[in-house]
Structures are given as structure tokens and as C-alpha cells.
mmCIF file of C-alpha atoms in Angstrom:
data_model
loop_
_atom_site.group_PDB
_atom_site.id
_atom_site.type_symbol
_atom_site.label_atom_id
_atom_site.label_comp_id
_atom_site.label_asym_id
_atom_site.label_seq_id
_atom_site.Cartn_x
_atom_site.Cartn_y
_atom_site.Cartn_z
ATOM 1 C CA ALA J 556 -87.438 70.354 -110.381
ATOM 2 C CA GLN J 557 -88.303 72.001 -113.664
ATOM 3 C CA SER J 558 -85.921 70.921 -116.388
ATOM 4 C CA VAL J 559 -85.286 70.625 -120.098
ATOM 5 C CA SER J 560 -83.693 67.456 -121.462
ATOM 6 C CA GLN J 561 -81.852 67.004 -124.718
ATOM 7 C CA HIS J 562 -80.958 63.361 -124.951
ATOM 8 C CA ASN J 563 -78.620 63.514 -127.924
ATOM 9 C CA HIS J 564 -75.324 65.066 -126.878
ATOM 10 C CA HIS J 565 -73.509 64.641 -130.179
ATOM 11 C CA VAL J 566 -75.075 63.697 -133.503
ATOM 12 C CA ILE J 567 -73.028 62.950 -136.599
ATOM 13 C CA LEU J 568 -74.751 62.842 -139.991
ATOM 14 C CA SER J 569 -73.829 62.876 -143.628
ATOM 15 C CA GLU J 570 -75.025 65.654 -145.902
ATOM 16 C CA ALA J 571 -78.596 65.141 -147.161
ATOM 17 C CA ALA J 572 -79.513 62.935 -144.210
ATOM 18 C CA SER J 573 -82.631 63.748 -142.220
ATOM 19 C CA LEU J 574 -82.307 65.207 -138.745
ATOM 20 C CA GLU J 575 -84.364 64.928 -135.609
ATOM 21 C CA LEU J 576 -83.139 66.293 -132.271
ATOM 22 C CA GLY J 577 -85.118 65.474 -129.172
ATOM 23 C CA CYS J 578 -86.255 67.931 -126.491
ATOM 24 C CA ASN J 579 -88.413 67.123 -123.479
ATOM 25 C CA TYR J 580 -89.412 69.406 -120.639
ATOM 26 C CA SER J 581 -90.878 68.839 -117.208
ATOM 27 C CA TYR J 582 -92.989 71.963 -116.722
ATOM 28 C CA GLY J 583 -96.731 71.827 -116.267
ATOM 29 C CA GLY J 584 -99.176 74.363 -117.563
ATOM 30 C CA THR J 585 -98.664 76.834 -120.375
ATOM 31 C CA VAL J 586 -95.210 76.998 -121.912
ATOM 32 C CA ASN J 587 -93.407 78.825 -124.678
ATOM 33 C CA LEU J 588 -90.763 76.770 -126.461
ATOM 34 C CA PHE J 589 -87.682 77.713 -128.444
ATOM 35 C CA TRP J 590 -84.817 76.256 -130.404
ATOM 36 C CA TYR J 591 -81.591 78.228 -130.634
ATOM 37 C CA VAL J 592 -78.487 77.543 -132.711
ATOM 38 C CA GLN J 593 -74.886 78.490 -132.010
ATOM 39 C CA TYR J 594 -72.566 78.253 -135.007
ATOM 40 C CA PRO J 595 -68.852 77.921 -134.221
ATOM 41 C CA GLY J 596 -67.516 81.229 -132.906
ATOM 42 C CA GLN J 597 -70.874 82.970 -133.141
ATOM 43 C CA HIS J 598 -73.507 84.022 -130.650
ATOM 44 C CA LEU J 599 -76.812 82.265 -130.029
ATOM 45 C CA GLN J 600 -79.557 82.923 -132.529
ATOM 46 C CA LEU J 601 -83.190 81.894 -132.587
ATOM 47 C CA LEU J 602 -84.159 79.105 -135.005
ATOM 48 C CA LEU J 603 -87.856 78.943 -134.203
ATOM 49 C CA LYS J 604 -90.389 79.426 -131.450
ATOM 50 C CA TYR J 605 -93.766 78.127 -130.333
ATOM 51 C CA PHE J 606 -96.179 80.312 -128.405
ATOM 52 C CA SER J 607 -99.613 78.973 -129.345
ATOM 53 C CA GLY J 608 -101.663 77.742 -132.292
ATOM 54 C CA ASP J 609 -100.401 75.255 -134.877
ATOM 55 C CA PRO J 610 -98.088 72.861 -133.014
ATOM 56 C CA LEU J 611 -95.925 72.447 -136.118
ATOM 57 C CA VAL J 612 -93.742 75.531 -136.407
ATOM 58 C CA LYS J 613 -91.431 76.468 -139.231
ATOM 59 C CA GLY J 614 -88.180 78.258 -138.597
ATOM 60 C CA ILE J 615 -85.264 79.618 -140.523
ATOM 61 C CA LYS J 616 -82.973 77.575 -142.779
ATOM 62 C CA GLY J 617 -85.537 74.813 -143.383
ATOM 63 C CA PHE J 618 -85.893 73.762 -139.753
ATOM 64 C CA GLU J 619 -89.202 72.873 -138.153
ATOM 65 C CA ALA J 620 -90.344 71.624 -134.772
ATOM 66 C CA GLU J 621 -93.447 69.923 -133.456
ATOM 67 C CA PHE J 622 -94.939 70.615 -130.049
ATOM 68 C CA ILE J 623 -96.599 67.501 -128.618
ATOM 69 C CA LYS J 624 -98.188 68.574 -125.361
ATOM 70 C CA SER J 625 -99.064 65.050 -124.211
ATOM 71 C CA LYS J 626 -95.430 64.008 -124.524
ATOM 72 C CA PHE J 627 -93.954 67.272 -123.180
ATOM 73 C CA SER J 628 -91.796 67.312 -126.292
ATOM 74 C CA PHE J 629 -90.614 69.830 -128.868
ATOM 75 C CA ASN J 630 -88.383 67.961 -131.297
ATOM 76 C CA LEU J 631 -86.428 69.758 -133.997
ATOM 77 C CA ARG J 632 -86.392 68.378 -137.534
ATOM 78 C CA LYS J 633 -84.847 69.061 -140.904
ATOM 79 C CA PRO J 634 -85.454 66.794 -143.914
ATOM 80 C CA SER J 635 -82.017 67.225 -145.485
ATOM 81 C CA VAL J 636 -79.042 68.643 -143.619
ATOM 82 C CA GLN J 637 -76.148 70.567 -145.112
ATOM 83 C CA TRP J 638 -72.544 70.894 -144.002
ATOM 84 C CA SER J 639 -73.350 74.464 -142.922
ATOM 85 C CA ASP J 640 -75.753 73.112 -140.286
ATOM 86 C CA THR J 641 -72.770 72.056 -138.195
ATOM 87 C CA ALA J 642 -73.431 73.821 -134.896
ATOM 88 C CA GLU J 643 -74.708 73.367 -131.378
ATOM 89 C CA TYR J 644 -78.471 73.361 -130.890
ATOM 90 C CA PHE J 645 -80.260 74.322 -127.690
ATOM 91 C CA CYS J 646 -83.860 73.780 -126.684
ATOM 92 C CA ALA J 647 -85.354 76.299 -124.230
ATOM 93 C CA VAL J 648 -88.603 76.628 -122.321
ATOM 94 C CA ILE J 649 -90.360 79.371 -120.421
ATOM 95 C CA SER J 650 -93.228 78.381 -118.191
ATOM 96 C CA TYR J 651 -95.990 80.839 -117.388
ATOM 97 C CA SER J 652 -96.241 79.311 -113.926
ATOM 98 C CA SER J 653 -92.608 79.927 -113.021
ATOM 99 C CA ALA J 654 -92.283 83.630 -113.725
ATOM 100 C CA SER J 655 -90.060 84.878 -116.498
ATOM 101 C CA LYS J 656 -87.353 82.262 -116.281
ATOM 102 C CA ILE J 657 -86.054 80.718 -119.501
ATOM 103 C CA ILE J 658 -84.420 77.345 -118.948
ATOM 104 C CA PHE J 659 -82.125 75.739 -121.521
ATOM 105 C CA GLY J 660 -81.252 72.148 -122.237
ATOM 106 C CA SER J 661 -77.669 70.938 -122.238
ATOM 107 C CA GLY J 662 -77.382 71.248 -126.004
ATOM 108 C CA THR J 663 -76.777 68.878 -128.911
ATOM 109 C CA ARG J 664 -73.656 69.192 -130.984
ATOM 110 C CA LEU J 665 -74.383 68.425 -134.639
ATOM 111 C CA SER J 666 -71.527 67.479 -136.938
ATOM 112 C CA ILE J 667 -72.196 67.080 -140.660
ATOM 113 C CA ARG J 668 -69.813 65.074 -142.809
ATOM 114 C CA PRO J 669 -69.393 66.643 -146.264
ATOM 115 C CA ASP A 787 -79.227 99.318 -133.495
ATOM 116 C CA GLY A 788 -81.317 97.549 -130.864
ATOM 117 C CA GLY A 789 -79.636 94.799 -128.958
ATOM 118 C CA ILE A 790 -77.609 93.622 -126.029
ATOM 119 C CA THR A 791 -74.061 94.716 -125.385
ATOM 120 C CA GLN A 792 -71.737 92.757 -123.172
ATOM 121 C CA SER A 793 -68.328 93.991 -122.200
ATOM 122 C CA PRO A 794 -65.544 93.164 -122.149
ATOM 123 C CA LYS A 795 -65.343 90.327 -124.672
ATOM 124 C CA TYR A 796 -62.366 88.771 -122.884
ATOM 125 C CA LEU A 797 -61.508 89.184 -119.224
ATOM 126 C CA PHE A 798 -58.654 87.860 -117.151
ATOM 127 C CA ARG A 799 -58.816 87.741 -113.392
ATOM 128 C CA LYS A 800 -56.379 86.767 -110.733
ATOM 129 C CA GLU A 801 -57.518 84.281 -108.149
ATOM 130 C CA GLY A 802 -59.100 85.968 -105.150
ATOM 131 C CA GLN A 803 -60.297 89.004 -107.068
ATOM 132 C CA ASN A 804 -63.860 90.054 -107.744
ATOM 133 C CA VAL A 805 -64.712 91.056 -111.295
ATOM 134 C CA THR A 806 -67.824 92.665 -112.810
ATOM 135 C CA LEU A 807 -69.222 91.837 -116.233
ATOM 136 C CA SER A 808 -71.312 94.476 -117.940
ATOM 137 C CA CYS A 809 -74.607 93.917 -119.758
ATOM 138 C CA GLU A 810 -76.679 96.683 -121.327
ATOM 139 C CA GLN A 811 -79.838 96.371 -123.444
ATOM 140 C CA ASN A 812 -81.823 98.932 -125.404
ATOM 141 C CA LEU A 813 -84.728 96.644 -126.278
ATOM 142 C CA ASN A 814 -86.939 97.967 -123.460
ATOM 143 C CA HIS A 815 -87.218 94.437 -122.078
ATOM 144 C CA ASP A 816 -88.346 93.921 -118.504
ATOM 145 C CA ALA A 817 -86.582 90.578 -118.021
ATOM 146 C CA MET A 818 -82.835 90.045 -118.044
ATOM 147 C CA TYR A 819 -80.730 86.939 -117.432
ATOM 148 C CA TRP A 820 -77.212 85.751 -116.861
ATOM 149 C CA TYR A 821 -76.147 82.308 -118.042
ATOM 150 C CA ARG A 822 -72.926 80.408 -117.811
ATOM 151 C CA GLN A 823 -71.926 78.189 -120.732
ATOM 152 C CA ASP A 824 -69.514 75.303 -120.219
ATOM 153 C CA PRO A 825 -68.783 72.575 -122.790
ATOM 154 C CA GLY A 826 -71.302 69.759 -122.566
ATOM 155 C CA GLN A 827 -73.429 71.519 -119.948
ATOM 156 C CA GLY A 828 -75.436 73.895 -122.041
ATOM 157 C CA LEU A 829 -76.534 77.207 -120.589
ATOM 158 C CA ARG A 830 -77.037 77.262 -116.853
ATOM 159 C CA LEU A 831 -78.999 80.094 -115.284
ATOM 160 C CA ILE A 832 -77.094 82.166 -112.719
ATOM 161 C CA TYR A 833 -79.500 85.005 -111.938
ATOM 162 C CA TYR A 834 -82.519 86.553 -113.561
ATOM 163 C CA SER A 835 -84.508 89.719 -113.090
ATOM 164 C CA GLN A 836 -88.109 90.294 -114.060
ATOM 165 C CA ILE A 837 -88.171 93.994 -113.301
ATOM 166 C CA VAL A 838 -86.034 96.836 -112.006
ATOM 167 C CA ASN A 839 -84.858 96.477 -108.391
ATOM 168 C CA ASP A 840 -85.809 92.811 -108.316
ATOM 169 C CA PHE A 841 -83.834 89.658 -109.113
ATOM 170 C CA GLN A 842 -83.877 85.962 -108.271
ATOM 171 C CA LYS A 843 -81.272 83.249 -108.007
ATOM 172 C CA GLY A 844 -81.025 80.731 -110.782
ATOM 173 C CA ASP A 845 -79.634 77.226 -110.562
ATOM 174 C CA ILE A 846 -75.978 78.157 -109.943
ATOM 175 C CA ALA A 847 -76.034 81.496 -108.089
ATOM 176 C CA GLU A 848 -73.369 80.660 -105.495
ATOM 177 C CA GLY A 849 -70.324 82.899 -105.852
ATOM 178 C CA TYR A 850 -72.137 85.441 -108.030
ATOM 179 C CA SER A 851 -74.035 88.658 -107.343
ATOM 180 C CA VAL A 852 -76.118 91.014 -109.488
ATOM 181 C CA SER A 853 -77.929 94.321 -109.325
ATOM 182 C CA ARG A 854 -80.765 95.790 -111.363
ATOM 183 C CA GLU A 855 -80.854 99.483 -110.595
ATOM 184 C CA LYS A 856 -81.795 100.465 -114.141
ATOM 185 C CA LYS A 857 -84.026 98.710 -116.639
ATOM 186 C CA GLU A 858 -81.330 98.602 -119.290
ATOM 187 C CA SER A 859 -78.465 97.364 -117.117
ATOM 188 C CA PHE A 860 -77.843 94.053 -115.319
ATOM 189 C CA PRO A 861 -74.198 93.715 -114.235
ATOM 190 C CA LEU A 862 -72.864 90.413 -112.907
ATOM 191 C CA THR A 863 -70.112 90.258 -110.289
ATOM 192 C CA VAL A 864 -68.074 87.080 -110.089
ATOM 193 C CA THR A 865 -66.762 86.979 -106.552
ATOM 194 C CA SER A 866 -63.758 85.227 -105.094
ATOM 195 C CA ALA A 867 -66.193 82.718 -103.582
ATOM 196 C CA GLN A 868 -66.911 81.240 -107.021
ATOM 197 C CA LYS A 869 -64.839 78.061 -107.070
ATOM 198 C CA ASN A 870 -64.531 77.602 -110.813
ATOM 199 C CA PRO A 871 -65.160 80.950 -112.501
ATOM 200 C CA THR A 872 -63.392 80.291 -115.815
ATOM 201 C CA ALA A 873 -66.258 80.095 -118.324
ATOM 202 C CA PHE A 874 -68.183 81.832 -121.064
ATOM 203 C CA TYR A 875 -70.870 84.154 -119.673
ATOM 204 C CA LEU A 876 -73.943 85.131 -121.642
ATOM 205 C CA CYS A 877 -76.394 87.902 -120.878
ATOM 206 C CA ALA A 878 -79.894 87.891 -122.338
ATOM 207 C CA SER A 879 -83.099 89.860 -122.188
ATOM 208 C CA SER A 880 -86.690 89.124 -123.068
ATOM 209 C CA GLY A 881 -90.126 90.614 -122.848
ATOM 210 C CA GLY A 882 -91.536 90.091 -119.378
ATOM 211 C CA ALA A 883 -94.952 89.006 -118.213
ATOM 212 C CA GLY A 884 -96.509 92.294 -119.285
ATOM 213 C CA GLN A 885 -94.697 92.395 -122.628
ATOM 214 C CA GLY A 886 -95.750 89.083 -124.159
ATOM 215 C CA ARG A 887 -92.912 86.912 -122.844
ATOM 216 C CA THR A 888 -90.794 87.054 -126.004
ATOM 217 C CA GLU A 889 -87.852 84.848 -126.805
ATOM 218 C CA ALA A 890 -84.500 85.685 -125.246
ATOM 219 C CA PHE A 891 -82.090 87.910 -127.134
ATOM 220 C CA PHE A 892 -78.422 87.323 -126.399
ATOM 221 C CA GLY A 893 -75.293 89.368 -126.184
ATOM 222 C CA GLN A 894 -72.033 88.172 -127.699
ATOM 223 C CA GLY A 895 -70.726 86.919 -124.377
ATOM 224 C CA THR A 896 -67.735 87.484 -122.108
ATOM 225 C CA ARG A 897 -65.042 84.858 -121.775
ATOM 226 C CA LEU A 898 -63.621 85.000 -118.273
ATOM 227 C CA THR A 899 -60.327 83.318 -117.496
ATOM 228 C CA VAL A 900 -58.842 83.064 -114.034
ATOM 229 C CA VAL A 901 -55.058 83.182 -114.105
#
């Protein structure tokens, strides 16, 4: 079955540490990839997206992600996290071969120690 | 303002009752979705619709029903057959296959509690 996996369920970091959150998907063919963030008490908002072109995409708030097609991965990175990055992060995929169906991973809760 | 409106924000239901959650979008998107969010389980797809008068089951459709009679509206009914309906429900829309398959835009959600 088509799926999206986020292996880190809860990540705890200190401020200024570097961040990498993993995302792997099982779709074949052409995909569009997304990272969303949900701050406490707020609705989901888009961090960044990959449709085509440069596999290294830059998003808001200093986040970036790299699409590695051979590894079916789209990991999220940030060189130096801040306390305000405390949130839940979701990876999502839409496959062109499976109609317009956006599938989300189970999410990674990020806690930043001040 | 363009966006997605879900109502109500909070909803209480007695066991055995059906309840309908509203979702309206003015983004002219072809595709609409309903997700259920539970702690530690991410967003699970309930139903999705690629175009008016058409919809497909997602991964957890049992106990739910939808309709798509208008492009801008995609209401979700939680029926009495849903065994564990207490959850946070999110509606989303996106550009469909003929619109460039955009990212999903989300409403603010409805928190349903069965009492």
C-alpha cells in the first residue's frame, strides 16, 4: 500500500542545535512532496513544497528539504533551531499515479529546550 | 478572503446520533479532502473528492459518509456506525489534476466529542 513514513515520533533538541526530520514514501512515479507545520493550538500551514526542478527546496522560517528520488526520501532540515520551532511537523505526498489523493505521515513532535 | 471554512469549531454529540460537519471553500479547487487527526497518528484520510458529484473512500471511511453536490462544499457525516468518533476533523482542498495539483489548504478544524 502507498504510505508515508516519519520515523521520528518525538524529537527533543536544545536551541541552536541542528535539525533533521526523516520522511520516506512508498509511491512510484512522479510525486509532489510537502512539509507542513502545526504550532500548538493553530491550524496546519505549509512549510515548503517540491514539485520539480532543484531537489533542494527552501521554505519559510529557515527550513529546507532535499528530495532524493533514489531513496524515496524528503527530509526536512534546519541548521539552528529556535524555541519557537516547537510544533508538530507532517510530511505529505501526492502521487500522480494515484489520482488527487494527498497522504500524510504520522507526524513528528519537535520540542525545543530554551 | 480566500480560504476554507469549517463549522462548527466544537461539536458535541450523543452516542447513537449522526452529525454533519460543514466544509466550504472559495478557492475554486477541484479536490477536497477530509482527514481525522488523533494524537500520535497524524492525519488519516477519510474521504476525498476530485470533482463535483464524485468521491472516493480513504483509509478510514467506515462509519463516515460525504457528498459533493457543489464544487465549494464537501460536508462530512459522522454516523452512529463510527465506533470511536471523538477526534479532531480537518477539511482541506487543493488544485486537482487539471489545476496543477497544488498543495492542500486546510480549514481550522472541528473538534467532535461524543458524550
